[in-house]
Amino acid sequence: MEILVTGAAGFIGFHLSKKLVEAGHNVVGLDNINNYYDPQLKYDRLKELGISEKDAIKFNNICKSSKFKNFEFIRLNLEDRGNLPKLCASFRFDKVVNLAAQAGVRYSIENPEAYIDSNLVGFSNLLECCRQYKVSHLIYASSSSVYGQNKKVPFSTDDNVDHPISLYAATKKSNELMAYTYNHLYGFKTTGLRFFTVYGPFGRPDMAMFLFTDAIINNRPIKVFNEGYLERDFTYIDDIVEGVFQVIKNSDNKKDYKLYNIGNSKPVNLLEFIHEIEKKLGILAKKEMLPMQPGDVVRTWADVGALEKDYNYKPSMSIKLGIERFIEWYKSYY
């Protein structure tokens, strides 16, 4: 298959691109390599895919991988209404996996324009390209944040999600509505995946796993919000990527429009999570106990029954082993 993966220099996009090319698919990776967090980590992910920083840094330059004959990369903004259609016209993708987005709940409070540009305008452009160039299936990243302050657990895709409490969540809910409308009007298949707190090697520096490990190792206090009374459905990257891979590979007979939760379905208390990191590092954390942050939620917990039924999704990585693997990568990388 010819597959476009947007956000290919990002955490999930990098790992998914690697799995797809190793499975023999022809993949074009797209990313704008913005500076929301250190771009060097993004260039280093691309290096693992055989794309040099010297090539990747140029916009609208299609680079061929030195490691995988079936992988190419282009630096491009989804908001680029001129060059995105040209790319789609050139490659005629069978499937598109949209993992590109301006991420971060808290950052959306400080910089809302970035979310409108990337997550709404960019997603709209991608939908239009899928329509114009006859893409058979769009798989796109949504988020557990759409559930807002939902009290019922575990979170189900049947739950009402009309009350997002951050702009980031609002843009992800909007993506789901836009995808539904395009499916209804133009007939191509769309599948939304609501991701739940993904962690693992090459993970994002703004996420808890990275922030805690980095602070503890460097003898800095860690910020523990809501006095530690938080629970997160931490999900290891390999489980996430395997789930997305199965949706890409086995979607031909599934419904034209579908939403799934994709998580571990085993929420972990934040203080227990920190304690496990402390054990693996052999260092006690200095904790700065703080109140709840605007836009944040107390608990996330994924009901993954539909994904298990339709795609045999079975997350298997324990939190202990997942943390151990992340710390091994962190120490090796830094």
Coordinates of C-alpha atoms in Angstrom, one line a residue, residues 40-188:
Q40 CA 16.6 17.8 17.7
L41 CA 14.6 14.9 19.1
K42 CA 12.5 15.0 15.9
Y43 CA 15.5 15.0 13.7
D44 CA 17.0 12.1 15.7
R45 CA 13.8 10.1 15.2
L46 CA 14.0 10.8 11.4
K47 CA 17.7 9.7 11.5
E48 CA 16.5 6.3 12.7
L49 CA 14.3 6.2 9.6
G50 CA 17.3 7.0 7.4
I51 CA 16.6 10.7 6.8
S52 CA 19.4 13.2 7.5
E53 CA 18.8 16.5 9.3
K54 CA 20.5 18.3 6.4
D55 CA 17.8 16.9 4.0
A56 CA 14.9 17.1 6.4
I57 CA 15.4 20.7 7.4
K58 CA 14.3 22.0 4.0
F59 CA 10.6 22.6 3.4
N60 CA 8.9 20.9 0.4
N61 CA 11.9 18.7 -0.3
I62 CA 11.1 15.0 -0.7
C63 CA 14.0 13.0 0.9
K64 CA 14.7 9.4 0.3
S65 CA 15.7 7.2 3.2
S66 CA 19.2 5.8 3.3
K67 CA 17.9 2.8 5.4
F68 CA 14.6 1.9 3.8
K69 CA 14.0 2.0 0.1
N70 CA 10.2 2.3 0.7
F71 CA 10.4 5.4 3.0
E72 CA 10.4 9.1 1.9
F73 CA 10.0 12.2 4.0
I74 CA 8.8 15.8 3.3
R75 CA 8.8 18.8 5.6
L76 CA 5.5 20.4 5.1
N77 CA 2.7 22.2 7.0
L78 CA -0.8 20.8 6.8
E79 CA -1.9 24.4 6.5
D80 CA -0.1 24.7 3.2
R81 CA -3.0 24.6 0.8
G82 CA -0.8 24.8 -2.2
N83 CA 1.8 22.1 -1.6
L84 CA -0.2 19.5 0.3
P85 CA -2.5 18.8 -2.7
K86 CA 0.6 18.6 -5.0
L87 CA 2.0 15.9 -2.7
C88 CA -1.2 13.9 -2.8
A89 CA -1.5 14.3 -6.5
S90 CA 2.0 12.9 -7.0
F91 CA 1.7 9.8 -4.8
R92 CA -2.0 8.9 -5.0
F93 CA -2.1 7.4 -1.5
D94 CA -4.3 4.4 -0.7
K95 CA -4.5 5.4 3.0
V96 CA -3.6 8.4 5.1
V97 CA -2.8 8.3 8.8
N98 CA -3.0 11.7 10.4
L99 CA -0.9 12.0 13.5
A100 CA 0.2 15.6 12.9
A101 CA -1.3 18.1 15.4
Q102 CA -0.4 20.8 17.7
A103 CA -0.3 18.8 20.9
G104 CA -0.6 19.6 24.6
V105 CA -3.6 20.5 26.8
R106 CA -1.9 23.2 28.8
Y107 CA -0.1 24.9 25.9
S108 CA -3.5 25.3 24.2
I109 CA -4.5 27.7 27.0
E110 CA -1.4 29.9 26.2
N111 CA -1.3 29.7 22.4
P112 CA -4.8 28.9 21.0
E113 CA -3.9 30.1 17.5
A114 CA -1.5 27.2 16.9
Y115 CA -4.3 24.8 17.6
I116 CA -6.7 26.5 15.2
D117 CA -4.1 26.5 12.4
S118 CA -2.8 23.0 12.7
N119 CA -5.7 21.0 14.2
L120 CA -8.6 22.7 12.3
V121 CA -7.3 24.3 9.2
G122 CA -4.7 21.6 8.6
F123 CA -7.1 18.8 9.2
S124 CA -9.6 20.4 6.9
N125 CA -7.0 20.6 4.1
L126 CA -6.2 16.9 4.6
L127 CA -9.8 15.9 4.4
E128 CA -10.2 17.8 1.2
C129 CA -7.1 16.1 -0.3
C130 CA -8.5 12.7 0.7
R131 CA -11.7 13.6 -1.2
Q132 CA -10.0 15.1 -4.3
Y133 CA -7.4 12.3 -4.7
K134 CA -9.6 9.3 -3.9
V135 CA -8.0 8.1 -0.7
S136 CA -9.9 5.1 0.4
H137 CA -9.3 5.4 4.2
L138 CA -8.3 8.2 6.6
I139 CA -7.2 7.1 10.0
Y140 CA -6.7 10.0 12.4
A141 CA -5.6 10.8 15.9
S142 CA -8.2 12.0 18.4
S143 CA -7.6 12.1 22.1
S144 CA -8.9 11.0 25.5
S145 CA -9.1 14.7 26.3
V146 CA -12.5 14.9 24.5
Y147 CA -14.1 13.1 27.5
G148 CA -13.5 16.3 29.6
Q149 CA -14.7 15.8 33.2
N150 CA -16.7 12.7 32.4
K151 CA -17.4 10.9 35.7
K152 CA -18.4 7.5 34.3
V153 CA -15.6 5.0 33.9
P154 CA -14.2 3.4 31.9
F155 CA -14.7 6.0 29.1
S156 CA -16.7 4.7 26.2
T157 CA -17.1 6.1 22.7
D158 CA -20.8 6.0 23.4
D159 CA -20.4 8.7 26.1
N160 CA -21.4 12.3 25.6
V161 CA -18.3 14.4 24.7
D162 CA -20.0 17.8 24.1
H163 CA -18.2 19.6 27.0
P164 CA -14.4 19.7 26.3
I165 CA -12.5 21.7 28.9
S166 CA -9.5 22.7 26.8
L167 CA -9.1 24.1 23.3
Y168 CA -7.0 21.1 22.4
A169 CA -9.9 18.8 23.3
A170 CA -12.3 21.0 21.4
T171 CA -10.2 20.7 18.2
K172 CA -10.0 16.9 18.5
K173 CA -13.8 16.7 18.9
S174 CA -14.1 19.0 15.9
N175 CA -11.9 16.6 13.9
E176 CA -14.3 13.8 14.7
L177 CA -17.3 15.8 13.5
M178 CA -15.4 17.0 10.3
A179 CA -14.5 13.4 9.5
Y180 CA -18.1 12.2 10.0
T181 CA -19.3 14.9 7.6
Y182 CA -16.8 14.1 4.9
N183 CA -17.6 10.4 5.2
H184 CA -21.3 11.2 4.9
L185 CA -20.9 13.6 2.0
Y186 CA -18.1 12.0 0.0
G187 CA -18.1 8.3 1.0
F188 CA -14.5 7.6 2.0

